[in-house]
Amino acid sequence: FDTVTAVVTGNTYGFTTSVSPASYDDVTVGAAPVALPFAVSITGEVPASTIDQSFPMTLEIYGDGSTLLGTEDITVVVPATL
């Protein structure tokens, strides 16, 4: 693939997300696994609650912007505070 990118999907909660690095270039996918580490940052605020709150999202990895190469579930857990 010329470029491999990662995007956070399912963020319907208003969090700010970023992925670093933005992409990897000239990635050859074959029989051997290829490690492409991405760092995901998720920030935001939610109202306090008496119960733990969970916010599921998904990290999707794409080759050349259209071929889905893999996914990773992400869950942000905000502990109860009231």
PDB file of C-alpha atoms in Angstrom:
ATOM      1  CA  PHE A   1       0.000   0.000   0.000  1.00  0.00           C
ATOM      2  CA  ASP A   2       1.182   3.506  -0.700  1.00  0.00           C
ATOM      3  CA  THR A   3      -0.302   4.724   2.588  1.00  0.00           C
ATOM      4  CA  VAL A   4      -1.729   3.067   5.715  1.00  0.00           C
ATOM      5  CA  THR A   5      -3.844   5.230   8.018  1.00  0.00           C
ATOM      6  CA  ALA A   6      -5.903   4.774  11.181  1.00  0.00           C
ATOM      7  CA  VAL A   7      -9.168   6.486  12.106  1.00  0.00           C
ATOM      8  CA  VAL A   8     -11.388   6.385  15.190  1.00  0.00           C
ATOM      9  CA  THR A   9     -15.010   5.590  14.336  1.00  0.00           C
ATOM     10  CA  GLY A  10     -18.152   5.473  16.440  1.00  0.00           C
ATOM     11  CA  ASN A  11     -17.330   8.638  18.367  1.00  0.00           C
ATOM     12  CA  THR A  12     -20.868   9.944  18.793  1.00  0.00           C
ATOM     13  CA  TYR A  13     -20.026  11.358  22.219  1.00  0.00           C
ATOM     14  CA  GLY A  14     -18.288  14.595  21.252  1.00  0.00           C
ATOM     15  CA  PHE A  15     -14.801  13.508  22.307  1.00  0.00           C
ATOM     16  CA  THR A  16     -11.784  14.941  20.526  1.00  0.00           C
ATOM     17  CA  THR A  17      -9.699  12.176  18.958  1.00  0.00           C
ATOM     18  CA  SER A  18      -6.324  12.142  17.282  1.00  0.00           C
ATOM     19  CA  VAL A  19      -4.105   9.406  15.868  1.00  0.00           C
ATOM     20  CA  SER A  20      -0.327   9.589  15.598  1.00  0.00           C
ATOM     21  CA  PRO A  21       1.432   9.119  13.294  1.00  0.00           C
ATOM     22  CA  ALA A  22      -1.056  10.253  10.664  1.00  0.00           C
ATOM     23  CA  SER A  23       0.101   7.501   8.302  1.00  0.00           C
ATOM     24  CA  TYR A  24       2.781   5.046   7.259  1.00  0.00           C
ATOM     25  CA  ASP A  25       4.067   5.084   3.678  1.00  0.00           C
ATOM     26  CA  ASP A  26       5.132   2.262   1.345  1.00  0.00           C
ATOM     27  CA  VAL A  27       3.819  -0.641   3.439  1.00  0.00           C
ATOM     28  CA  THR A  28       4.182  -4.139   1.977  1.00  0.00           C
ATOM     29  CA  VAL A  29       1.572  -6.586   3.229  1.00  0.00           C
ATOM     30  CA  GLY A  30       2.375 -10.250   2.764  1.00  0.00           C
ATOM     31  CA  ALA A  31       2.691 -13.527   4.628  1.00  0.00           C
ATOM     32  CA  ALA A  32       4.713 -12.022   7.484  1.00  0.00           C
ATOM     33  CA  PRO A  33       2.963  -9.738  10.006  1.00  0.00           C
ATOM     34  CA  VAL A  34       3.785  -6.035   9.869  1.00  0.00           C
ATOM     35  CA  ALA A  35       3.730  -3.950  13.076  1.00  0.00           C
ATOM     36  CA  LEU A  36       2.495  -0.382  12.608  1.00  0.00           C
ATOM     37  CA  PRO A  37       2.054   1.241  16.015  1.00  0.00           C
ATOM     38  CA  PHE A  38      -0.507   4.049  16.241  1.00  0.00           C
ATOM     39  CA  ALA A  39      -1.022   6.193  19.362  1.00  0.00           C
ATOM     40  CA  VAL A  40      -4.629   7.231  19.954  1.00  0.00           C
ATOM     41  CA  SER A  41      -5.531  10.260  22.069  1.00  0.00           C
ATOM     42  CA  ILE A  42      -9.111  10.756  23.264  1.00  0.00           C
ATOM     43  CA  THR A  43     -10.082  13.798  25.332  1.00  0.00           C
ATOM     44  CA  GLY A  44     -13.338  15.348  26.447  1.00  0.00           C
ATOM     45  CA  GLU A  45     -15.782  15.830  29.271  1.00  0.00           C
ATOM     46  CA  VAL A  46     -18.898  13.971  30.303  1.00  0.00           C
ATOM     47  CA  PRO A  47     -21.372  14.817  33.087  1.00  0.00           C
ATOM     48  CA  ALA A  48     -20.703  13.177  36.454  1.00  0.00           C
ATOM     49  CA  SER A  49     -22.716  10.066  37.212  1.00  0.00           C
ATOM     50  CA  THR A  50     -23.383   7.673  40.074  1.00  0.00           C
ATOM     51  CA  ILE A  51     -22.491   4.731  37.820  1.00  0.00           C
ATOM     52  CA  ASP A  52     -19.472   3.963  35.671  1.00  0.00           C
ATOM     53  CA  GLN A  53     -19.909   5.144  32.081  1.00  0.00           C
ATOM     54  CA  SER A  54     -18.544   3.309  29.032  1.00  0.00           C
ATOM     55  CA  PHE A  55     -18.009   4.838  25.605  1.00  0.00           C
ATOM     56  CA  PRO A  56     -17.162   2.236  22.898  1.00  0.00           C
ATOM     57  CA  MET A  57     -15.381   3.233  19.706  1.00  0.00           C
ATOM     58  CA  THR A  58     -13.332   1.445  17.043  1.00  0.00           C
ATOM     59  CA  LEU A  59      -9.883   2.074  15.589  1.00  0.00           C
ATOM     60  CA  GLU A  60      -9.980   1.191  11.884  1.00  0.00           C
ATOM     61  CA  ILE A  61      -6.795   0.665   9.851  1.00  0.00           C
ATOM     62  CA  TYR A  62      -6.988   1.389   6.101  1.00  0.00           C
ATOM     63  CA  GLY A  63      -4.667   0.772   3.185  1.00  0.00           C
ATOM     64  CA  ASP A  64      -4.758   3.524   0.569  1.00  0.00           C
ATOM     65  CA  GLY A  65      -7.834   5.018   2.233  1.00  0.00           C
ATOM     66  CA  SER A  66     -10.258   2.309   1.111  1.00  0.00           C
ATOM     67  CA  THR A  67      -9.076  -1.202   2.018  1.00  0.00           C
ATOM     68  CA  LEU A  68      -9.962  -2.093   5.611  1.00  0.00           C
ATOM     69  CA  LEU A  69      -6.930  -3.942   6.994  1.00  0.00           C
ATOM     70  CA  GLY A  70      -8.064  -4.387  10.587  1.00  0.00           C
ATOM     71  CA  THR A  71      -9.924  -3.014  13.570  1.00  0.00           C
ATOM     72  CA  GLU A  72      -9.348  -2.643  17.297  1.00  0.00           C
ATOM     73  CA  ASP A  73     -12.118  -1.981  19.820  1.00  0.00           C
ATOM     74  CA  ILE A  74     -11.555   0.983  22.142  1.00  0.00           C
ATOM     75  CA  THR A  75     -13.609   1.602  25.272  1.00  0.00           C
ATOM     76  CA  VAL A  76     -13.273   4.780  27.322  1.00  0.00           C
ATOM     77  CA  VAL A  77     -14.452   4.139  30.906  1.00  0.00           C
ATOM     78  CA  VAL A  78     -15.314   7.060  33.177  1.00  0.00           C
ATOM     79  CA  PRO A  79     -15.619   5.937  36.820  1.00  0.00           C
ATOM     80  CA  ALA A  80     -18.612   6.964  38.918  1.00  0.00           C
ATOM     81  CA  THR A  81     -17.970  10.160  40.848  1.00  0.00           C
ATOM     82  CA  LEU A  82     -21.194  11.019  42.689  1.00  0.00           C
TER      83      LEU A  82
END
